[in-house]
Amino acid sequence: MKKRIAILGSTGSIGTQSLEVIGRYNDLFEVEVLTACNNVQLLIEQAILFKPNAVVIANEERYRELAEALKNYPVKVYCGAAAMEQVVRMETIDIVLAALVGYSGLMPTLEAIRAGKTIALANKETLVVAGDLITRLAREKNVTIIPVDSEHSAIFQCLVGEPDAIEKIYLTASGGPFRGKSREYLETVTKKEALKHPNWVMGAKITIDSATLMNKGLEVIEARWLFSLDPGQIDVVIHPQSVLHSIVQFTDGSMKAQMGLPDMKLPILYAFTYPERIKSDFPRFSFIDYPKLSFESPDPECFPNLFLAYHAMRTGGTMPCIMNASNEIAVDAFLNDRIGFYGISSVIERTMEKIAVVRNPGLDDYREADREARSYACSLLPS
Ligand code: MN3
């Protein structure tokens, strides 16, 4: 039986790469649902090519265009945020790939878990915002969350067969385009420079997060929930070659790392085939091409966002949600040339200082924290 996959965010970077994987191994997988926010043209092309059962466009204004283009195909067409949350419950879905960007991934992922679907998780913000709630619900519903983020896929793969003897984990970080640069230099960098990632091709939001190291901060919090770790068990090491995707150190001091070429199609394929591995024809790693692997500590002076994320994680409650919301606002402002590189950290820090943290939050507390943090972060932006 083919595994039937719903892709939330099919027109983004992870979405398109996962469709490449599905297309290449179409004897194993088929597309059941595709959803996108705005990119109606690409969604139409994908729907015609992959013949899903249903498609959803989140932006309701694009519905007519989508429905018109697909009227002669046997594809159900829906629109709006509510449809996104409903469509994941379809009987015929085996795996939901959560590849939306930011906070918007939370509700559909939550619904998919409620419906008992296996989750391939590429949307790290879902766990950053509401990790305790999400992981608790997943345990209750006996739902497996398979990480697609390359570092977490690495840890997940290292833990196969021995999940319980973790002493600590090391998440590797490429360091982004500004590794080794001075604070002075970073004061004046532009979005154009920030959008040039050395190793990974990704969407704009995550690429800026990689440049500020907030991406690694989000991943630290993501790892905490995925692998039930204490904050002190998670370390970050800069590894510019992006070949060791992350490392587990076990209680006896032994370490396991997962390695490979930096290509998201690998963790995507693993998430789709788990618990099995299949033969792939992806390019193979050559040691000779990488004669030197190097490691450094992250620089707290230059990249305060990573340390803000540790602070948010240790504070707990709604603080990571507040941090995430203000980061989304700040990154968007940076991408629109409204603030500079360190304006991002400043907006986040000031929002984290201002908004009151709720301990033991429920879903409504997270929603409220997100709303409040966004509104306050916006008020800090130059008009
Ligand atoms: Mn990653």
CSV table of C-alpha atoms and ligand atoms in Angstrom, one decimal:
chain,number,residue,atom,x,y,z
A,1,MET,CA,0.0,0.0,0.0
A,2,LYS,CA,1.3,3.4,-0.9
A,3,LYS,CA,1.6,5.9,2.0
A,4,ARG,CA,-0.9,8.8,1.4
A,5,ILE,CA,0.6,12.1,2.3
A,6,ALA,CA,-0.9,15.5,3.1
A,7,ILE,CA,1.4,18.4,2.6
A,8,LEU,CA,0.7,21.6,4.6
A,9,GLY,CA,2.7,24.3,2.8
A,10,SER,CA,3.3,22.5,-0.5
A,11,THR,CA,4.6,25.6,-2.4
A,12,GLY,CA,7.4,26.4,0.1
A,13,SER,CA,10.9,25.1,0.2
A,14,ILE,CA,10.2,21.9,2.2
A,15,GLY,CA,6.9,21.4,0.3
A,16,THR,CA,8.5,21.5,-3.1
A,17,GLN,CA,11.4,19.2,-2.1
A,18,SER,CA,9.0,16.7,-0.6
A,19,LEU,CA,7.0,16.6,-3.8
A,20,GLU,CA,10.3,15.9,-5.6
A,21,VAL,CA,10.8,13.0,-3.2
A,22,ILE,CA,7.2,11.7,-3.7
A,23,GLY,CA,7.6,12.1,-7.5
A,24,ARG,CA,10.8,10.1,-7.5
A,25,TYR,CA,9.4,7.3,-5.3
A,26,ASN,CA,5.8,7.3,-6.6
A,27,ASP,CA,5.6,3.6,-6.2
A,28,LEU,CA,5.7,4.2,-2.4
A,29,PHE,CA,3.9,7.5,-1.8
A,30,GLU,CA,1.0,9.4,-3.2
A,31,VAL,CA,-0.3,12.9,-2.6
A,32,GLU,CA,-3.6,13.1,-0.8
A,33,VAL,CA,-3.8,16.8,0.1
A,34,LEU,CA,-1.9,19.9,-0.9
A,35,THR,CA,-2.2,23.2,0.8
A,36,ALA,CA,-0.7,26.6,0.2
A,37,CYS,CA,-1.1,30.1,1.6
A,38,ASN,CA,-0.9,32.4,-1.4
A,39,ASN,CA,1.0,30.8,-4.3
A,40,VAL,CA,-2.0,29.8,-6.3
A,41,GLN,CA,-0.1,29.3,-9.6
A,42,LEU,CA,2.3,26.8,-8.2
A,43,LEU,CA,-0.5,25.0,-6.3
A,44,ILE,CA,-2.4,24.6,-9.5
A,45,GLU,CA,0.6,23.1,-11.3
A,46,GLN,CA,1.3,20.8,-8.4
A,47,ALA,CA,-2.4,19.7,-8.3
A,48,ILE,CA,-2.4,18.9,-12.0
A,49,LEU,CA,0.8,16.9,-11.7
A,50,PHE,CA,0.2,15.0,-8.5
A,51,LYS,CA,-3.6,14.6,-8.7
A,52,PRO,CA,-4.4,15.0,-5.0
A,53,ASN,CA,-7.8,14.3,-3.5
A,54,ALA,CA,-8.1,17.8,-2.2
A,55,VAL,CA,-6.3,21.2,-2.3
A,56,VAL,CA,-6.7,24.1,0.1
A,57,ILE,CA,-5.6,27.7,-0.5
A,58,ALA,CA,-5.5,29.6,2.9
A,59,ASN,CA,-5.9,33.0,1.3
A,60,GLU,CA,-9.7,33.1,0.4
A,61,GLU,CA,-9.2,35.7,-2.2
A,62,ARG,CA,-7.3,33.2,-4.4
A,63,TYR,CA,-10.1,30.6,-4.2
A,64,ARG,CA,-11.9,31.4,-7.5
A,65,GLU,CA,-8.7,31.4,-9.5
A,66,LEU,CA,-7.8,28.0,-8.0
A,67,ALA,CA,-11.3,26.5,-8.5
A,68,GLU,CA,-11.5,27.8,-12.0
A,69,ALA,CA,-8.2,26.3,-13.0
A,70,LEU,CA,-9.0,22.9,-11.5
A,71,LYS,CA,-12.6,22.6,-12.5
A,72,ASN,CA,-12.0,19.8,-15.1
A,73,TYR,CA,-9.9,17.8,-12.6
A,74,PRO,CA,-11.2,15.4,-9.9
A,75,VAL,CA,-9.8,17.5,-7.1
A,76,LYS,CA,-11.8,19.0,-4.3
A,77,VAL,CA,-11.0,22.7,-3.8
A,78,TYR,CA,-11.3,24.5,-0.5
A,79,CYS,CA,-10.1,27.8,1.0
A,80,GLY,CA,-9.5,29.4,4.4
A,81,ALA,CA,-7.8,28.7,7.6
A,82,ALA,CA,-10.6,26.5,8.9
A,83,ALA,CA,-10.5,24.3,5.8
A,84,MET,CA,-6.8,23.8,6.5
A,85,GLU,CA,-7.6,22.5,9.9
A,86,GLN,CA,-10.4,20.3,8.7
A,87,VAL,CA,-8.7,18.8,5.7
A,88,VAL,CA,-6.0,17.1,7.9
A,89,ARG,CA,-8.7,14.8,9.4
A,90,MET,CA,-9.5,13.1,6.1
A,91,GLU,CA,-9.7,9.3,6.6
A,92,THR,CA,-7.5,8.6,3.7
A,93,ILE,CA,-4.4,10.5,5.0
A,94,ASP,CA,-1.6,8.4,6.5
A,95,ILE,CA,1.1,11.1,7.1
A,96,VAL,CA,0.7,14.9,7.5
A,97,LEU,CA,3.8,16.8,6.5
A,98,ALA,CA,3.6,20.1,8.5
A,99,ALA,CA,5.7,22.5,6.4
A,100,LEU,CA,4.0,25.8,7.1
A,101,VAL,CA,6.0,28.7,8.2
A,102,GLY,CA,5.8,30.1,11.7
A,103,TYR,CA,2.9,30.2,14.1
A,104,SER,CA,0.4,29.5,11.3
A,105,GLY,CA,1.5,25.8,11.5
A,106,LEU,CA,0.2,25.3,15.1
A,107,MET,CA,-3.5,24.8,14.6
A,108,PRO,CA,-3.5,22.5,11.6
A,109,THR,CA,-0.7,20.4,13.2
A,110,LEU,CA,-2.7,20.2,16.4
A,111,GLU,CA,-5.8,19.1,14.5
A,112,ALA,CA,-3.8,16.4,12.6
A,113,ILE,CA,-2.6,15.0,16.0
A,114,ARG,CA,-6.1,15.1,17.3
A,115,ALA,CA,-7.1,13.0,14.3
A,116,GLY,CA,-4.3,10.5,15.1
A,117,LYS,CA,-2.2,11.1,12.0
A,118,THR,CA,1.5,10.4,11.9
A,119,ILE,CA,3.2,13.8,11.7
A,120,ALA,CA,6.3,14.6,9.7
A,121,LEU,CA,7.3,17.9,11.4
A,122,ALA,CA,9.1,20.5,9.4
A,123,ASN,CA,7.4,23.5,11.2
A,124,LYS,CA,9.6,23.9,14.3
A,125,GLU,CA,7.6,26.9,15.5
A,126,THR,CA,4.7,24.6,16.4
A,127,LEU,CA,6.9,23.0,19.1
A,128,VAL,CA,8.5,26.3,20.1
A,129,VAL,CA,5.1,27.9,20.7
A,130,ALA,CA,3.3,25.0,22.4
A,131,GLY,CA,5.7,22.1,22.8
A,132,ASP,CA,4.3,20.8,26.0
A,133,LEU,CA,0.7,20.8,24.8
A,134,ILE,CA,1.6,19.3,21.4
A,135,THR,CA,3.8,16.5,22.8
A,136,ARG,CA,1.3,15.6,25.5
A,137,LEU,CA,-1.5,15.4,23.0
A,138,ALA,CA,0.7,13.2,20.7
A,139,ARG,CA,1.4,10.8,23.6
A,140,GLU,CA,-2.3,10.7,24.5
A,141,LYS,CA,-3.2,9.9,20.8
A,142,ASN,CA,-0.3,7.6,20.3
A,143,VAL,CA,0.9,9.7,17.4
A,144,THR,CA,4.5,9.6,16.2
A,145,ILE,CA,6.1,12.9,15.5
A,146,ILE,CA,8.9,12.4,13.0
A,147,PRO,CA,11.2,15.4,12.7
A,148,VAL,CA,12.1,16.6,9.3
A,149,ASP,CA,14.4,19.4,10.5
A,150,SER,CA,17.8,17.9,9.6
A,151,GLU,CA,19.3,18.3,13.1
A,152,HIS,CA,16.4,16.7,14.7
A,153,SER,CA,16.2,13.9,12.1
A,154,ALA,CA,19.8,13.3,12.9
A,155,ILE,CA,19.1,13.0,16.7
A,156,PHE,CA,16.0,10.9,16.0
A,157,GLN,CA,18.1,8.5,13.8
A,158,CYS,CA,20.8,8.2,16.4
A,159,LEU,CA,18.3,7.2,19.0
A,160,VAL,CA,16.7,4.3,17.0
A,161,GLY,CA,17.1,1.2,19.2
A,162,GLU,CA,18.3,3.1,22.3
A,163,PRO,CA,16.1,6.1,23.1
A,164,ASP,CA,16.6,6.4,26.8
A,165,ALA,CA,20.3,6.8,27.7
A,166,ILE,CA,20.9,10.3,26.5
A,167,GLU,CA,23.3,12.4,28.5
A,168,LYS,CA,23.2,15.4,26.2
A,169,ILE,CA,22.8,16.3,22.5
A,170,TYR,CA,24.8,18.6,20.3
A,171,LEU,CA,22.9,20.4,17.7
A,172,THR,CA,25.1,21.6,14.9
A,173,ALA,CA,24.8,24.9,13.2
A,174,SER,CA,26.4,26.1,10.0
A,175,GLY,CA,26.8,29.5,11.5
A,176,GLY,CA,25.0,31.1,8.6
A,177,PRO,CA,26.4,33.7,6.2
A,178,PHE,CA,27.8,35.9,9.0
A,179,ARG,CA,29.9,33.4,10.9
A,180,GLY,CA,33.1,35.0,12.1
A,181,LYS,CA,32.0,38.5,11.3
A,182,SER,CA,32.3,41.3,13.9
A,183,ARG,CA,29.4,43.0,15.7
A,184,GLU,CA,30.4,46.2,14.0
A,185,TYR,CA,30.2,44.6,10.6
A,186,LEU,CA,26.8,43.1,11.4
A,187,GLU,CA,25.3,46.5,12.5
A,188,THR,CA,25.0,47.5,8.8
A,189,VAL,CA,24.4,44.2,6.9
A,190,THR,CA,21.5,44.2,4.4
A,191,LYS,CA,18.7,41.6,3.9
A,192,LYS,CA,20.4,40.7,0.6
A,193,GLU,CA,23.6,39.6,2.4
A,194,ALA,CA,21.5,37.9,5.1
A,195,LEU,CA,19.5,35.9,2.5
A,196,LYS,CA,22.7,34.3,1.1
A,197,HIS,CA,23.0,31.0,3.1
A,198,PRO,CA,26.2,29.1,2.5
A,199,ASN,CA,24.9,25.5,2.6
A,200,TRP,CA,21.1,25.3,2.6
A,201,VAL,CA,18.5,26.7,0.2
A,202,MET,CA,15.5,27.7,2.2
A,203,GLY,CA,12.6,30.1,2.5
A,204,ALA,CA,13.2,33.8,3.5
A,205,LYS,CA,12.0,33.5,7.1
A,206,ILE,CA,14.2,30.6,8.0
A,207,THR,CA,17.2,32.0,6.1
A,208,ILE,CA,17.1,35.2,8.2
A,209,ASP,CA,16.7,33.1,11.3
A,210,SER,CA,19.8,31.2,10.3
A,211,ALA,CA,21.7,34.5,9.9
A,212,THR,CA,20.8,35.6,13.4
A,213,LEU,CA,21.1,32.1,14.9
A,214,MET,CA,17.5,32.4,16.0
A,215,ASN,CA,16.9,29.3,13.9
A,216,LYS,CA,19.2,27.4,16.2
A,217,GLY,CA,17.5,28.8,19.2
A,218,LEU,CA,14.1,27.6,17.9
A,219,GLU,CA,15.7,24.2,17.2
A,220,VAL,CA,17.0,24.0,20.8
A,221,ILE,CA,13.5,24.4,22.1
A,222,GLU,CA,12.1,22.1,19.4
A,223,ALA,CA,14.7,19.4,20.5
A,224,ARG,CA,13.7,19.9,24.1
A,225,TRP,CA,10.2,18.8,23.4
A,226,LEU,CA,10.8,16.2,20.8
A,227,PHE,CA,13.3,14.3,22.9
A,228,SER,CA,12.0,15.2,26.4
A,229,LEU,CA,15.3,16.9,27.5
A,230,ASP,CA,16.2,19.4,30.2
A,231,PRO,CA,17.5,22.7,28.9
A,232,GLY,CA,21.0,21.9,30.3
A,233,GLN,CA,21.2,18.7,28.1
A,234,ILE,CA,21.2,20.7,24.8
A,235,ASP,CA,24.3,22.3,23.4
A,236,VAL,CA,25.0,24.1,20.1
A,237,VAL,CA,28.2,23.7,18.2
A,238,ILE,CA,29.0,25.7,15.0
A,239,HIS,CA,30.0,23.3,12.2
A,240,PRO,CA,30.4,25.3,9.0
A,241,GLN,CA,30.5,22.2,6.6
A,242,SER,CA,27.0,21.0,7.7
A,243,VAL,CA,28.0,17.4,7.3
A,244,LEU,CA,27.5,16.2,10.9
A,245,HIS,CA,23.8,16.9,11.2
A,246,SER,CA,23.8,16.5,15.0
A,247,ILE,CA,25.2,14.3,17.8
A,248,VAL,CA,23.9,12.3,20.8
A,249,GLN,CA,26.2,11.8,23.7
A,250,PHE,CA,25.1,8.8,25.8
A,251,THR,CA,25.4,8.3,29.5
A,252,ASP,CA,28.5,6.2,29.1
A,253,GLY,CA,30.2,9.0,27.2
A,254,SER,CA,29.9,7.3,23.8
A,255,MET,CA,28.7,9.6,21.0
A,256,LYS,CA,26.7,8.9,17.8
A,257,ALA,CA,26.4,11.4,15.0
A,258,GLN,CA,24.4,11.2,11.8
A,259,MET,CA,26.2,12.4,8.8
A,260,GLY,CA,25.4,13.1,5.1
A,261,LEU,CA,25.4,15.7,2.4
A,262,PRO,CA,23.4,18.8,3.3
A,263,ASP,CA,20.2,18.0,1.4
A,264,MET,CA,16.7,18.2,2.9
A,265,LYS,CA,15.5,15.4,0.7
A,266,LEU,CA,17.2,12.9,3.0
A,267,PRO,CA,15.4,13.8,6.2
A,268,ILE,CA,12.2,14.1,4.2
A,269,LEU,CA,12.6,10.7,2.7
A,270,TYR,CA,13.5,9.2,6.1
A,271,ALA,CA,10.4,10.8,7.7
A,272,PHE,CA,8.2,9.3,4.9
A,273,THR,CA,9.7,5.8,5.1
A,274,TYR,CA,10.2,5.5,8.8
A,275,PRO,CA,10.6,3.0,10.5
A,276,GLU,CA,12.3,1.6,7.4
A,277,ARG,CA,15.0,2.9,5.2
A,278,ILE,CA,14.8,2.4,1.4
A,279,LYS,CA,17.4,2.4,-1.3
A,280,SER,CA,17.8,5.9,-2.7
A,281,ASP,CA,19.8,7.3,-5.7
A,282,PHE,CA,20.7,10.6,-3.9
A,283,PRO,CA,24.3,11.7,-4.3
A,284,ARG,CA,26.7,10.1,-1.8
A,285,PHE,CA,29.0,11.8,0.6
A,286,SER,CA,32.7,11.7,-0.2
A,287,PHE,CA,35.2,12.1,2.7
A,288,ILE,CA,37.8,13.3,0.2
A,289,ASP,CA,35.6,16.3,-0.8
A,290,TYR,CA,35.5,17.3,2.9
A,291,PRO,CA,39.1,16.8,4.2
A,292,LYS,CA,38.5,19.1,7.1
A,293,LEU,CA,35.5,19.2,9.5
A,294,SER,CA,35.7,22.1,12.0
A,295,PHE,CA,33.8,23.1,15.1
A,296,GLU,CA,33.5,26.4,17.0
A,297,SER,CA,31.4,27.9,19.8
A,298,PRO,CA,28.6,30.4,19.0
A,299,ASP,CA,29.5,34.0,19.7
A,300,PRO,CA,27.0,35.5,22.2
A,301,GLU,CA,28.1,39.1,21.4
A,302,CYS,CA,27.3,38.8,17.7
A,303,PHE,CA,24.3,36.5,17.8
A,304,PRO,CA,22.2,37.4,20.9
A,305,ASN,CA,19.1,35.6,19.5
A,306,LEU,CA,20.4,32.2,20.3
A,307,PHE,CA,20.8,33.2,23.9
A,308,LEU,CA,17.4,34.9,24.0
A,309,ALA,CA,16.0,31.5,23.0
A,310,TYR,CA,17.8,29.7,25.8
A,311,HIS,CA,16.4,32.3,28.2
A,312,ALA,CA,12.9,31.7,26.8
A,313,MET,CA,13.3,28.0,27.1
A,314,ARG,CA,14.5,28.2,30.7
A,315,THR,CA,11.7,30.6,31.6
A,316,GLY,CA,9.1,28.3,30.1
A,317,GLY,CA,5.3,28.9,30.1
A,318,THR,CA,4.3,31.3,27.3
A,319,MET,CA,7.8,32.9,27.0
A,320,PRO,CA,8.9,30.8,24.0
A,321,CYS,CA,5.6,31.7,22.3
A,322,ILE,CA,6.2,35.4,23.0
A,323,MET,CA,9.7,35.2,21.7
A,324,ASN,CA,8.6,33.4,18.5
A,325,ALA,CA,5.8,36.0,17.8
A,326,SER,CA,8.1,38.9,18.3
A,327,ASN,CA,10.8,37.2,16.1
A,328,GLU,CA,8.2,36.7,13.3
A,329,ILE,CA,7.3,40.4,13.4
A,330,ALA,CA,11.0,41.5,13.6
A,331,VAL,CA,12.1,39.3,10.7
A,332,ASP,CA,9.3,40.5,8.6
A,333,ALA,CA,10.3,44.1,9.4
A,334,PHE,CA,13.9,43.4,8.6
A,335,LEU,CA,12.9,41.8,5.2
A,336,ASN,CA,10.9,45.0,4.5
A,337,ASP,CA,13.9,47.3,5.4
A,338,ARG,CA,12.2,48.7,8.4
A,339,ILE,CA,14.8,47.7,10.9
A,340,GLY,CA,18.5,46.6,10.9
A,341,PHE,CA,20.1,43.3,11.8
A,342,TYR,CA,20.3,44.1,15.5
A,343,GLY,CA,16.8,45.7,15.4
A,344,ILE,CA,15.6,42.1,15.3
A,345,SER,CA,17.2,41.1,18.6
A,346,SER,CA,16.1,44.4,20.2
A,347,VAL,CA,12.4,43.9,19.2
A,348,ILE,CA,12.5,40.4,20.6
A,349,GLU,CA,14.3,41.3,23.8
A,350,ARG,CA,12.0,44.2,24.6
A,351,THR,CA,8.9,42.2,23.9
A,352,MET,CA,10.1,39.4,26.1
A,353,GLU,CA,10.7,41.9,28.9
A,354,LYS,CA,7.3,43.5,28.5
A,355,ILE,CA,4.7,40.7,28.0
A,356,ALA,CA,3.6,38.9,31.2
A,357,VAL,CA,4.4,35.1,31.1
A,358,VAL,CA,1.6,32.6,31.9
A,359,ARG,CA,2.7,29.5,33.7
A,360,ASN,CA,1.1,26.1,32.7
A,361,PRO,CA,-0.6,27.7,29.7
A,362,GLY,CA,-3.5,26.2,27.7
A,363,LEU,CA,-4.2,26.8,24.0
A,364,ASP,CA,-6.0,30.0,24.7
A,365,ASP,CA,-3.1,31.4,26.7
A,366,TYR,CA,-0.8,30.6,23.8
A,367,ARG,CA,-3.1,32.4,21.4
A,368,GLU,CA,-3.4,35.4,23.7
A,369,ALA,CA,0.4,35.5,24.2
A,370,ASP,CA,1.0,35.3,20.5
A,371,ARG,CA,-1.5,38.1,19.8
A,372,GLU,CA,-0.2,40.4,22.6
A,373,ALA,CA,3.5,39.8,21.7
A,374,ARG,CA,2.8,40.6,18.0
A,375,SER,CA,0.9,43.7,18.8
A,376,TYR,CA,3.6,45.0,21.2
A,377,ALA,CA,6.5,44.1,18.8
A,378,CYS,CA,4.7,46.0,16.0
A,379,SER,CA,4.4,49.0,18.3
A,380,LEU,CA,8.3,49.0,18.6
A,381,LEU,CA,8.8,49.3,14.8
A,382,PRO,CA,9.5,52.7,13.2
A,383,SER,CA,6.4,54.0,11.5
B,1,MN3,MN,17.6,22.8,10.9
